[in-house]
Amino acid sequence: MSTIIQKLREYLDKAEAEQIRQLDQLVAATGLPVYKDPKTGALLWVDVRELRLRFQLSVNRIAKFVEGLSQERLYYTVCKRCGAKYFPPQADCPRCKSSDVEWREVSREGELITWTVINVKPASFAHNKDYVVGIVKMPEGFNITAWVDADPATLRPGAKMRLVVGRRPGENYITYWFRPAP
Amino acid sequence: MRRVAIVGVGVSKFGYRPDVSLPELAWEAVKEALDDARLDSKDIEAYVVGNVGGWSSEPLPAVVVGEYCGLTPGSGIRVEAACASGSSAVRTAYHMVASGEADVVMAMGVEKMNESPTPTVVEFIGRAGNYFWEFENFGLTFPGYYALHATAYMNKYGATEADLCEIAVKNHYYGSLNPKAQFQKPITLEECLKSRYVAWPLKLYDSSPITDGSAAVILASEEVAKKITDTPVWIKAIGAANGTSNLSKRDDFTGLEAARLAAQRAYKRAGIDPNEPVKYLDVAEVHDCFTIAEIMAYEDLGFAKRGEGYKLAREKQTYIGGVIPVNLSGGLKAKGHPIGATGVAMIAELTRQLRQEVERGRQAPIKKGMALAHNVGGTGHYAFVTILSL
């Protein structure tokens, strides 16, 4: 069962394959990666060196959040000293400077505040159909940003939304999203 | 703190600029600013470069530009405040002169966004929020962040897509009169309304373009300014504030809290009544990266009451002759938005407006001698409001 990671690499490679082939041919023929911009006639040097970025982000201090995801649960934190609630969960409370937090599961229903449909997508999301991103107000008092699995024409401010945690269809890693509450 | 004057300004041609490298592009604005101030590179004691980069090849733009423009060994740094990097460069240069550390400092901004293909640029700007909690799983884009505000604003106040397009029509009109603007043609409301969605409800014509460009301003102490120019323009006040990186941490999506705070702080320092700022100002440049952003700016700056900014657009009150003319340069929308250069270009434009030397048809009548620049970084992640005066 492949996930998005390998599929995305293949997708991006495929999108650039023709350009890379042409660049290689150009260098083989002329000895230089230089061409004339068809729009303006300006001379352009196409970078011979490619930089691929993939970051490693520490989730060590929010390990409980990761453990929750693996059980298809979403956790937030509450400061044991002052009661401040955090989503995204954070291990430190800047309000009272305590790092003693309690992990609690987020409620499953909230109200839609606002939303958009991403029509022009970033390169690493270009394999998706247009997707809806919303911000939902939760009863705990914080908001959650996530995809909304719904026809955008049916959405209204204040609409009741159900939180879902699970493997995202098509990408196959565990994350969270909303769908209209039944 | 000493008074600080703007004594020279320069702006490159904005647009798709494969004809120049990053330092060559910077030089266009630097040379124009030096000529304007009748100074040489060696007269610049320190320089500050607004540049966000990522999409362009140089990781240390300040030293590359400094070398090319003959500014070394004067001290130079790069500053970053997203789309407000230019204003943060001006503010840092202002502090250097105001504090007495230096007498002549250049603030510049330069960006070559077209060194990368568009999907990569879309990816970079989309990552400019809170990376892990907004982009990694949800693929938000920059138009997407502003679209979240547009949806909330339109639902709450009843503004329409046509109201938003009024901003685009105005800014393209003034852009067509600015030879340095990326877009040189006026557009109609229908063309705007028919353009495709990039992040519903925002369309292509609601959005500023991907732009290469540079801008430079030279700041000087009062003593030096009076020796080299008869037309100093003074930096009267700068107000700055930040908003949360993660949009979900905010209570309200119909305005930008950081911009409201920056305006209040600037108005207080400049002695402007926050209830009637338009009475003090001849002209403003505001951050219209998307049409909704200009409408929210009217309200955040106090040009209109909360929920009534779209009416200024609908009634065409921000053209010359209206309540206050806004974005006579064409704004980010039509002049273009080379991220790190935008804030510096606003200051250069307003300096020329106050000196009454911009092109016919887009010169504001100068009666009160004050102008305002509103420059937002990200989606209200950073905000700077700068007040200039004769």
XYZ file of C-alpha atoms in Angstrom:
572
model
C 0.000 0.000 0.000
C 1.809 3.131 -1.192
C 1.320 6.475 0.487
C 1.592 10.051 -0.737
C 5.349 10.259 -0.163
C 6.500 8.054 -3.045
C 3.531 9.045 -5.231
C 4.287 12.758 -4.804
C 7.935 12.286 -5.779
C 6.854 10.421 -8.917
C 4.241 13.072 -9.715
C 6.689 15.975 -9.391
C 9.388 14.119 -11.348
C 6.908 13.407 -14.134
C 5.821 17.059 -14.286
C 9.429 18.176 -14.772
C 10.699 15.262 -16.879
C 10.308 16.977 -20.252
C 12.082 20.162 -19.119
C 14.967 18.176 -17.640
C 15.287 16.148 -20.866
C 15.407 19.353 -22.938
C 17.967 20.904 -20.607
C 20.197 17.841 -20.913
C 19.948 17.934 -24.709
C 20.758 21.647 -24.727
C 23.910 21.156 -22.652
C 24.942 18.160 -24.791
C 24.536 20.184 -27.996
C 25.895 23.601 -26.965
C 27.975 22.913 -23.879
C 25.957 25.485 -21.926
C 22.613 25.396 -20.037
C 21.670 28.720 -21.648
C 18.579 29.544 -23.700
C 16.620 32.548 -24.900
C 13.417 33.254 -22.989
C 10.715 32.868 -25.658
C 8.643 35.717 -24.182
C 11.316 38.408 -23.928
C 14.410 37.114 -25.712
C 16.411 37.509 -22.491
C 19.279 35.069 -21.995
C 18.668 32.648 -19.133
C 21.081 30.216 -17.450
C 19.118 27.243 -16.136
C 20.503 26.054 -12.813
C 22.545 22.859 -13.251
C 22.351 22.128 -9.504
C 19.044 21.000 -8.072
C 18.085 21.495 -4.426
C 15.390 19.268 -2.978
C 14.015 20.233 0.417
C 12.486 17.881 2.945
C 12.535 19.036 6.542
C 12.622 17.032 9.763
C 10.330 18.680 12.320
C 10.529 17.755 15.983
C 7.244 16.501 17.424
C 9.035 15.064 20.420
C 7.382 17.262 23.025
C 3.957 16.751 21.497
C 4.427 12.979 21.332
C 1.037 12.528 22.972
C -0.564 14.321 20.013
C 1.167 11.917 17.607
C 0.104 8.929 19.729
C -3.465 10.285 19.640
C -3.412 10.508 15.844
C -2.250 6.888 15.625
C -5.390 5.967 17.628
C -7.483 8.299 15.428
C -7.942 10.805 18.245
C -7.132 14.518 18.320
C -5.600 15.973 21.477
C -5.148 19.500 22.811
C -3.321 20.707 25.908
C -4.512 22.478 29.043
C -2.076 24.264 31.336
C -2.403 22.639 34.762
C -1.447 25.873 36.495
C -3.600 28.537 34.748
C -6.078 26.492 32.717
C -5.153 28.005 29.306
C -6.191 25.679 26.450
C -4.028 25.165 23.377
C -4.805 23.886 19.918
C -2.464 23.321 18.167
C -1.282 21.674 21.373
C 1.802 23.201 22.959
C 4.011 21.849 25.691
C 4.782 25.255 27.218
C 2.343 27.853 28.560
C 3.683 31.353 27.841
C 0.890 32.874 29.954
C 2.137 31.462 33.263
C 5.507 30.018 32.156
C 4.538 26.507 33.264
C 5.405 23.424 31.221
C 3.084 21.142 33.176
C 0.251 20.430 30.758
C -2.586 17.935 30.609
C -3.600 16.233 27.343
C -7.325 16.092 26.523
C -9.261 14.835 23.539
C -10.872 17.523 21.330
C -14.701 17.426 21.090
C -16.074 15.989 17.875
C -18.368 18.835 16.825
C -17.848 22.526 16.075
C -19.191 25.422 13.997
C -17.784 26.612 10.683
C -16.482 30.201 10.826
C -15.048 30.647 7.342
C -13.762 28.652 4.367
C -12.169 28.796 0.917
C -11.671 26.476 -2.034
C -8.062 26.090 -3.137
C -8.293 26.194 -6.937
C -4.672 27.027 -7.786
C -2.615 24.544 -5.800
C 0.992 24.483 -4.566
C 3.294 22.048 -6.376
C 3.139 19.504 -3.548
C -0.687 19.487 -3.564
C -1.148 19.690 -7.337
C -2.150 16.004 -7.555
C -5.365 16.833 -5.644
C -8.712 18.030 -6.968
C -9.785 21.460 -5.660
C -10.060 21.177 -1.881
C -12.000 23.138 0.739
C -10.131 24.520 3.760
C -12.162 25.823 6.690
C -11.706 27.251 10.163
C -14.033 25.707 12.741
C -14.826 27.043 16.216
C -14.755 24.253 18.818
C -16.703 24.227 22.101
C -13.400 24.348 24.038
C -12.945 27.916 22.740
C -10.171 27.378 20.196
C -10.445 27.102 16.408
C -9.173 24.317 14.157
C -8.029 24.772 10.550
C -8.562 21.681 8.363
C -10.016 20.402 5.108
C -13.802 20.315 4.883
C -15.146 17.310 3.002
C -18.289 18.918 1.572
C -19.710 20.605 -1.510
C -18.684 24.234 -0.883
C -22.016 25.505 -2.281
C -23.765 23.932 0.740
C -21.600 25.641 3.369
C -22.846 28.480 5.589
C -21.271 30.353 8.513
C -22.253 28.600 11.738
C -22.833 25.248 9.990
C -22.283 22.290 12.365
C -19.132 20.348 11.494
C -18.068 16.864 12.564
C -14.361 16.235 13.227
C -12.910 13.122 11.582
C -9.488 11.641 12.351
C -8.214 8.949 10.035
C -6.206 8.034 6.967
C -6.761 10.689 4.305
C -8.204 9.059 1.184
C -5.674 9.006 -1.641
C -2.739 10.052 0.521
C -3.064 7.356 3.149
C -1.460 9.010 6.172
C -3.399 9.885 9.311
C -4.657 13.430 9.668
C -7.911 15.180 10.598
C -10.681 16.929 8.660
C -14.273 18.044 8.979
C -17.477 16.984 7.304
C -20.981 18.414 7.757
C -22.582 17.006 10.942
C -25.525 14.711 10.190
C 15.718 60.545 18.698
C 16.730 62.748 15.749
C 14.399 63.735 12.900
C 14.879 61.602 9.794
C 14.351 62.776 6.211
C 13.965 60.921 2.928
C 16.444 62.547 0.534
C 16.415 60.207 -2.437
C 14.136 57.542 -3.899
C 14.294 55.051 -6.755
C 12.142 52.252 -8.130
C 12.922 49.746 -10.892
C 10.492 48.739 -13.598
C 8.297 46.063 -11.980
C 7.252 42.903 -13.788
C 8.726 39.784 -15.357
C 12.417 40.671 -15.497
C 14.472 37.805 -16.954
C 16.674 40.535 -18.495
C 18.489 41.233 -15.205
C 20.038 39.356 -12.288
C 19.116 40.093 -8.669
C 21.970 42.605 -8.045
C 21.462 44.223 -11.472
C 17.795 44.672 -10.625
C 18.701 46.201 -7.248
C 21.120 48.604 -8.966
C 18.294 50.081 -11.086
C 16.602 51.399 -7.938
C 19.843 52.156 -6.067
C 21.211 54.252 -8.949
C 17.951 56.178 -9.312
C 17.891 56.907 -5.557
C 21.562 57.997 -5.543
C 20.984 60.280 -8.551
C 17.850 61.689 -6.912
C 19.848 62.541 -3.771
C 22.942 63.572 -5.803
C 25.030 61.125 -3.758
C 27.482 58.342 -4.614
C 27.536 54.769 -3.319
C 30.464 55.631 -1.048
C 28.308 58.240 0.751
C 25.990 55.502 2.069
C 27.177 54.546 5.565
C 24.884 51.555 6.036
C 22.180 49.735 4.090
C 19.279 47.450 4.893
C 17.829 45.030 2.332
C 14.262 43.754 2.446
C 14.215 40.358 0.715
C 12.301 37.188 1.451
C 13.792 34.915 -1.197
C 13.612 31.159 -1.214
C 12.386 31.347 -4.819
C 15.641 33.034 -5.861
C 19.148 31.636 -5.927
C 21.066 33.999 -3.633
C 20.844 32.995 0.037
C 22.783 36.100 1.168
C 21.230 38.866 -0.937
C 22.449 41.774 1.180
C 26.131 41.055 0.551
C 25.615 40.222 -3.136
C 23.712 43.468 -3.715
C 26.099 45.468 -1.519
C 29.104 44.280 -3.540
C 27.466 44.974 -6.908
C 26.215 48.433 -5.917
C 29.508 49.548 -4.354
C 28.027 49.762 -0.864
C 30.675 47.636 0.860
C 32.346 48.003 3.335
C 29.438 50.016 4.763
C 27.459 47.799 7.069
C 24.596 45.951 5.429
C 21.987 43.458 6.544
C 18.933 41.715 5.184
C 15.659 41.929 7.104
C 12.559 39.773 6.775
C 8.977 40.640 7.615
C 7.296 38.674 4.801
C 5.499 41.050 2.389
C 6.315 43.909 4.779
C 10.080 43.282 4.627
C 10.446 46.591 2.768
C 8.809 48.549 5.566
C 10.929 46.753 8.127
C 14.021 47.775 6.114
C 12.868 51.399 6.180
C 12.169 51.146 9.906
C 15.603 49.674 10.680
C 17.315 52.360 8.575
C 15.162 54.993 10.301
C 16.342 53.778 13.705
C 19.992 53.908 12.606
C 19.642 57.566 11.634
C 17.277 58.592 14.457
C 19.576 57.076 17.080
C 22.620 58.915 15.747
C 24.473 55.751 14.734
C 24.682 56.943 11.119
C 23.801 60.067 9.101
C 23.046 58.539 5.687
C 21.465 55.086 5.386
C 19.824 53.352 2.434
C 16.795 51.082 2.783
C 16.099 48.939 -0.215
C 14.047 45.959 -1.221
C 14.656 43.543 -4.058
C 12.984 40.348 -5.140
C 13.378 38.029 -8.126
C 10.369 35.774 -7.760
C 10.529 34.569 -11.352
C 13.771 32.653 -10.787
C 11.439 29.780 -9.833
C 8.448 28.339 -11.687
C 5.020 29.544 -10.544
C 3.954 26.346 -8.679
C 7.142 26.574 -6.592
C 6.437 30.232 -5.772
C 2.839 29.314 -4.860
C 4.286 26.623 -2.592
C 6.748 29.014 -0.913
C 4.122 31.674 -0.207
C 1.626 29.058 0.945
C 4.182 27.907 3.497
C 4.275 31.493 4.856
C 1.855 31.015 7.693
C 2.334 28.369 10.334
C 4.042 25.640 8.333
C 3.160 22.457 10.184
C -0.401 23.315 11.242
C -1.551 25.065 8.084
C 0.500 23.915 5.097
C 1.836 20.400 5.708
C -1.594 18.809 5.956
C -3.911 21.373 4.404
C -1.997 22.988 1.519
C -3.168 26.536 2.094
C -2.022 29.114 -0.433
C -1.519 32.826 -0.019
C -4.732 33.653 -1.893
C -6.336 30.991 0.323
C -5.428 32.809 3.552
C -6.988 36.043 2.256
C -9.942 34.120 0.805
C -10.752 32.920 4.350
C -11.053 36.620 5.245
C -13.041 37.451 2.096
C -15.613 34.713 2.834
C -16.034 35.896 6.428
C -16.230 39.563 5.422
C -18.719 39.027 2.590
C -20.943 36.803 4.748
C -20.974 39.286 7.617
C -21.372 42.578 5.737
C -22.959 41.618 2.413
C -20.099 42.797 0.202
C -20.105 41.177 -3.257
C -17.487 39.912 -5.692
C -18.254 43.029 -7.763
C -17.351 45.256 -4.785
C -14.011 43.480 -4.552
C -13.473 43.901 -8.292
C -13.971 47.682 -7.939
C -10.580 47.729 -6.197
C -8.968 45.866 -9.087
C -10.518 48.250 -11.638
C -9.272 51.323 -9.744
C -5.772 50.007 -9.233
C -5.381 48.832 -12.827
C -6.564 52.293 -13.945
C -3.856 54.056 -11.933
C -1.311 51.366 -12.820
C -1.934 52.168 -16.494
C -0.683 55.706 -15.771
C 2.459 54.510 -13.965
C 5.184 53.558 -16.473
C 6.913 51.378 -13.856
C 3.827 49.268 -13.117
C 3.745 45.609 -14.143
C 0.306 45.988 -15.768
C -0.149 48.906 -18.143
C -3.776 48.404 -19.180
C -7.041 49.381 -17.486
C -9.511 46.539 -16.938
C -13.309 46.463 -16.778
C -15.464 45.189 -13.948
C -16.738 42.440 -16.265
C -13.209 41.245 -17.082
C -12.469 41.001 -13.371
C -15.721 39.180 -12.605
C -15.142 36.709 -15.439
C -11.602 35.791 -14.401
C -11.051 32.300 -12.990
C -10.996 31.515 -9.288
C -7.605 31.032 -7.661
C -8.980 30.555 -4.130
C -12.741 30.974 -4.082
C -14.142 33.640 -3.639
C -10.952 35.328 -4.894
C -10.251 35.354 -8.611
C -7.146 35.931 -10.689
C -8.010 39.629 -11.081
C -8.478 39.976 -7.304
C -4.825 38.978 -6.888
C -1.493 40.742 -7.134
C 0.933 39.109 -9.572
C 4.277 37.385 -9.124
C 6.761 40.209 -9.651
C 10.448 40.958 -9.985
C 11.378 44.436 -8.808
C 13.419 46.675 -6.567
C 13.077 49.972 -4.710
C 15.449 52.132 -2.667
C 15.145 55.141 -0.381
C 17.971 57.136 1.192
C 17.409 58.426 4.717
C 19.444 61.223 6.269
C 19.693 63.138 9.512
C 18.180 66.635 9.568
C 21.598 68.295 9.411
C 22.700 66.317 6.346
C 19.282 66.478 4.670
C 19.220 70.271 4.752
C 22.621 70.362 3.006
C 21.703 68.060 0.132
C 18.049 68.762 -0.664
C 15.461 71.536 -0.726
C 12.606 69.036 -0.645
C 13.125 66.692 2.290
C 10.175 64.458 3.150
C 10.114 63.556 6.839
C 9.325 60.224 8.405
C 6.894 61.423 11.034
C 5.962 58.127 12.634
C 6.153 54.367 12.169
C 3.729 52.034 13.924
C 4.320 48.283 13.897
C 2.547 45.216 15.255
C 2.299 41.462 14.726
C -0.539 38.963 14.507
C -0.488 35.239 15.285
C 1.249 33.022 12.738
C -1.578 30.494 12.821
C -4.783 32.093 11.531
C -6.909 29.722 13.607
C -5.598 31.513 16.714
C -7.531 34.661 15.733
C -11.064 35.581 16.780
C -12.025 37.638 13.781
C -11.546 37.269 10.033
C -13.134 40.521 8.854
C -10.049 42.667 9.470
C -6.410 42.475 10.539
C -5.806 43.224 14.220
C -2.089 43.856 13.618
C -2.890 46.552 11.045
C -5.339 48.242 13.424
C -2.705 48.290 16.174
C 0.045 49.528 13.853
C -2.249 52.359 12.697
C -3.146 53.362 16.253
C 0.521 53.432 17.224
C 1.488 55.492 14.161
C -1.435 57.927 14.576
C -0.548 58.517 18.215
C 3.080 59.316 17.395
C 2.101 61.537 14.457
C -0.610 63.423 16.375
C -3.364 62.206 14.031
C -6.907 61.826 15.402
C -7.622 58.099 14.891
C -11.319 58.870 14.399
C -10.697 61.101 11.383
C -7.334 60.204 9.833
C -8.462 61.213 6.307
C -8.614 64.851 7.487
C -4.842 64.795 7.915
C -3.818 62.830 4.826
C -3.555 63.721 1.134
C -2.886 60.223 -0.179
C -2.258 56.637 0.953
C -0.613 53.506 -0.383
C -2.210 50.424 1.182
C -1.403 46.737 0.987
C -3.733 45.371 -1.706
C -2.102 41.982 -2.282
C -5.730 40.924 -2.828
C -8.731 43.183 -3.353
C -10.218 42.146 0.010
C -6.993 43.326 1.668
C -7.534 46.898 0.442
C -11.127 46.881 1.701
C -10.025 45.621 5.120
C -7.245 48.246 5.102
C -9.808 51.060 4.730
C -11.416 49.856 7.957
C -8.250 48.927 9.851
C -6.855 52.415 9.106
C -10.089 54.187 10.074
C -10.831 55.508 6.559
C -14.227 53.777 6.902
C -16.196 52.295 9.802
C -16.045 48.533 10.418
C -18.191 46.799 7.819
C -18.311 49.829 5.517
C -14.979 49.636 3.677
C -16.572 48.016 0.639
C -18.878 51.041 0.320
C -15.859 53.310 -0.252
C -14.963 51.014 -3.146
C -18.520 50.850 -4.456
C -18.854 54.668 -4.309
C -15.390 55.155 -5.871
C -14.302 57.302 -2.910
C -10.667 56.251 -3.139
C -10.028 57.732 -6.569
C -8.502 61.250 -6.804
C -11.275 63.628 -5.765
C -12.851 61.165 -3.323
C -12.580 60.950 0.467
C -8.935 59.848 0.169
C -7.029 58.682 -2.924
C -5.531 55.221 -2.394
C -2.917 53.351 -4.418
C -2.312 55.906 -7.154
C 0.782 53.860 -8.043
C -1.484 51.003 -9.141
C -0.938 49.269 -5.813
C 0.389 45.756 -5.427
C -2.480 44.695 -7.658
C -1.324 46.479 -10.836
C 2.108 47.940 -10.039
C 3.164 44.444 -8.919
C 4.258 42.881 -5.645
C 7.972 41.985 -5.494
C 7.564 40.855 -1.882
C 10.625 42.420 -0.202
C 10.570 45.576 -2.361
C 6.908 46.478 -1.908
C 7.200 48.428 1.351
C 10.159 50.461 0.087
C 8.331 51.173 -3.176
C 5.374 52.541 -1.170
C 7.659 55.015 0.622
C 9.317 56.005 -2.682
C 5.900 56.555 -4.299
C 4.552 58.670 -1.415
C 7.745 60.749 -1.322
C 7.249 61.573 -4.997
C 3.547 62.232 -4.402
C 4.352 64.709 -1.617
C 6.976 66.374 -3.847
C 4.263 66.532 -6.558
C 6.406 64.895 -9.209
C 4.464 61.826 -10.324
C 2.886 61.401 -13.776
C -0.167 63.422 -14.809
C -3.478 61.829 -13.980
C -2.221 60.049 -10.891
C -0.819 62.959 -8.861
C -2.872 63.547 -5.710
C -3.569 67.177 -4.824
C -1.159 67.941 -1.961
C -2.829 70.308 0.516
C -2.128 68.937 3.984
C 1.353 67.604 3.299
C 0.900 64.176 4.852
C 0.753 60.671 3.404
C 0.362 57.146 4.788
C 1.851 53.775 3.840
C 0.180 50.567 5.094
C 2.269 47.456 4.493
C 1.154 44.035 5.707
C 3.374 40.970 5.923
C 1.720 37.603 5.384
C -1.950 37.716 6.363
C -1.572 40.279 9.134
C 1.419 38.428 10.527
C 3.311 41.713 10.393
C 1.927 45.212 9.917
C 3.654 48.565 9.484
C 1.999 51.954 9.130
C 4.379 54.755 8.167
C 3.408 58.439 8.135
C 5.355 60.848 5.928
C 5.129 64.640 5.965
C 6.530 67.637 4.129
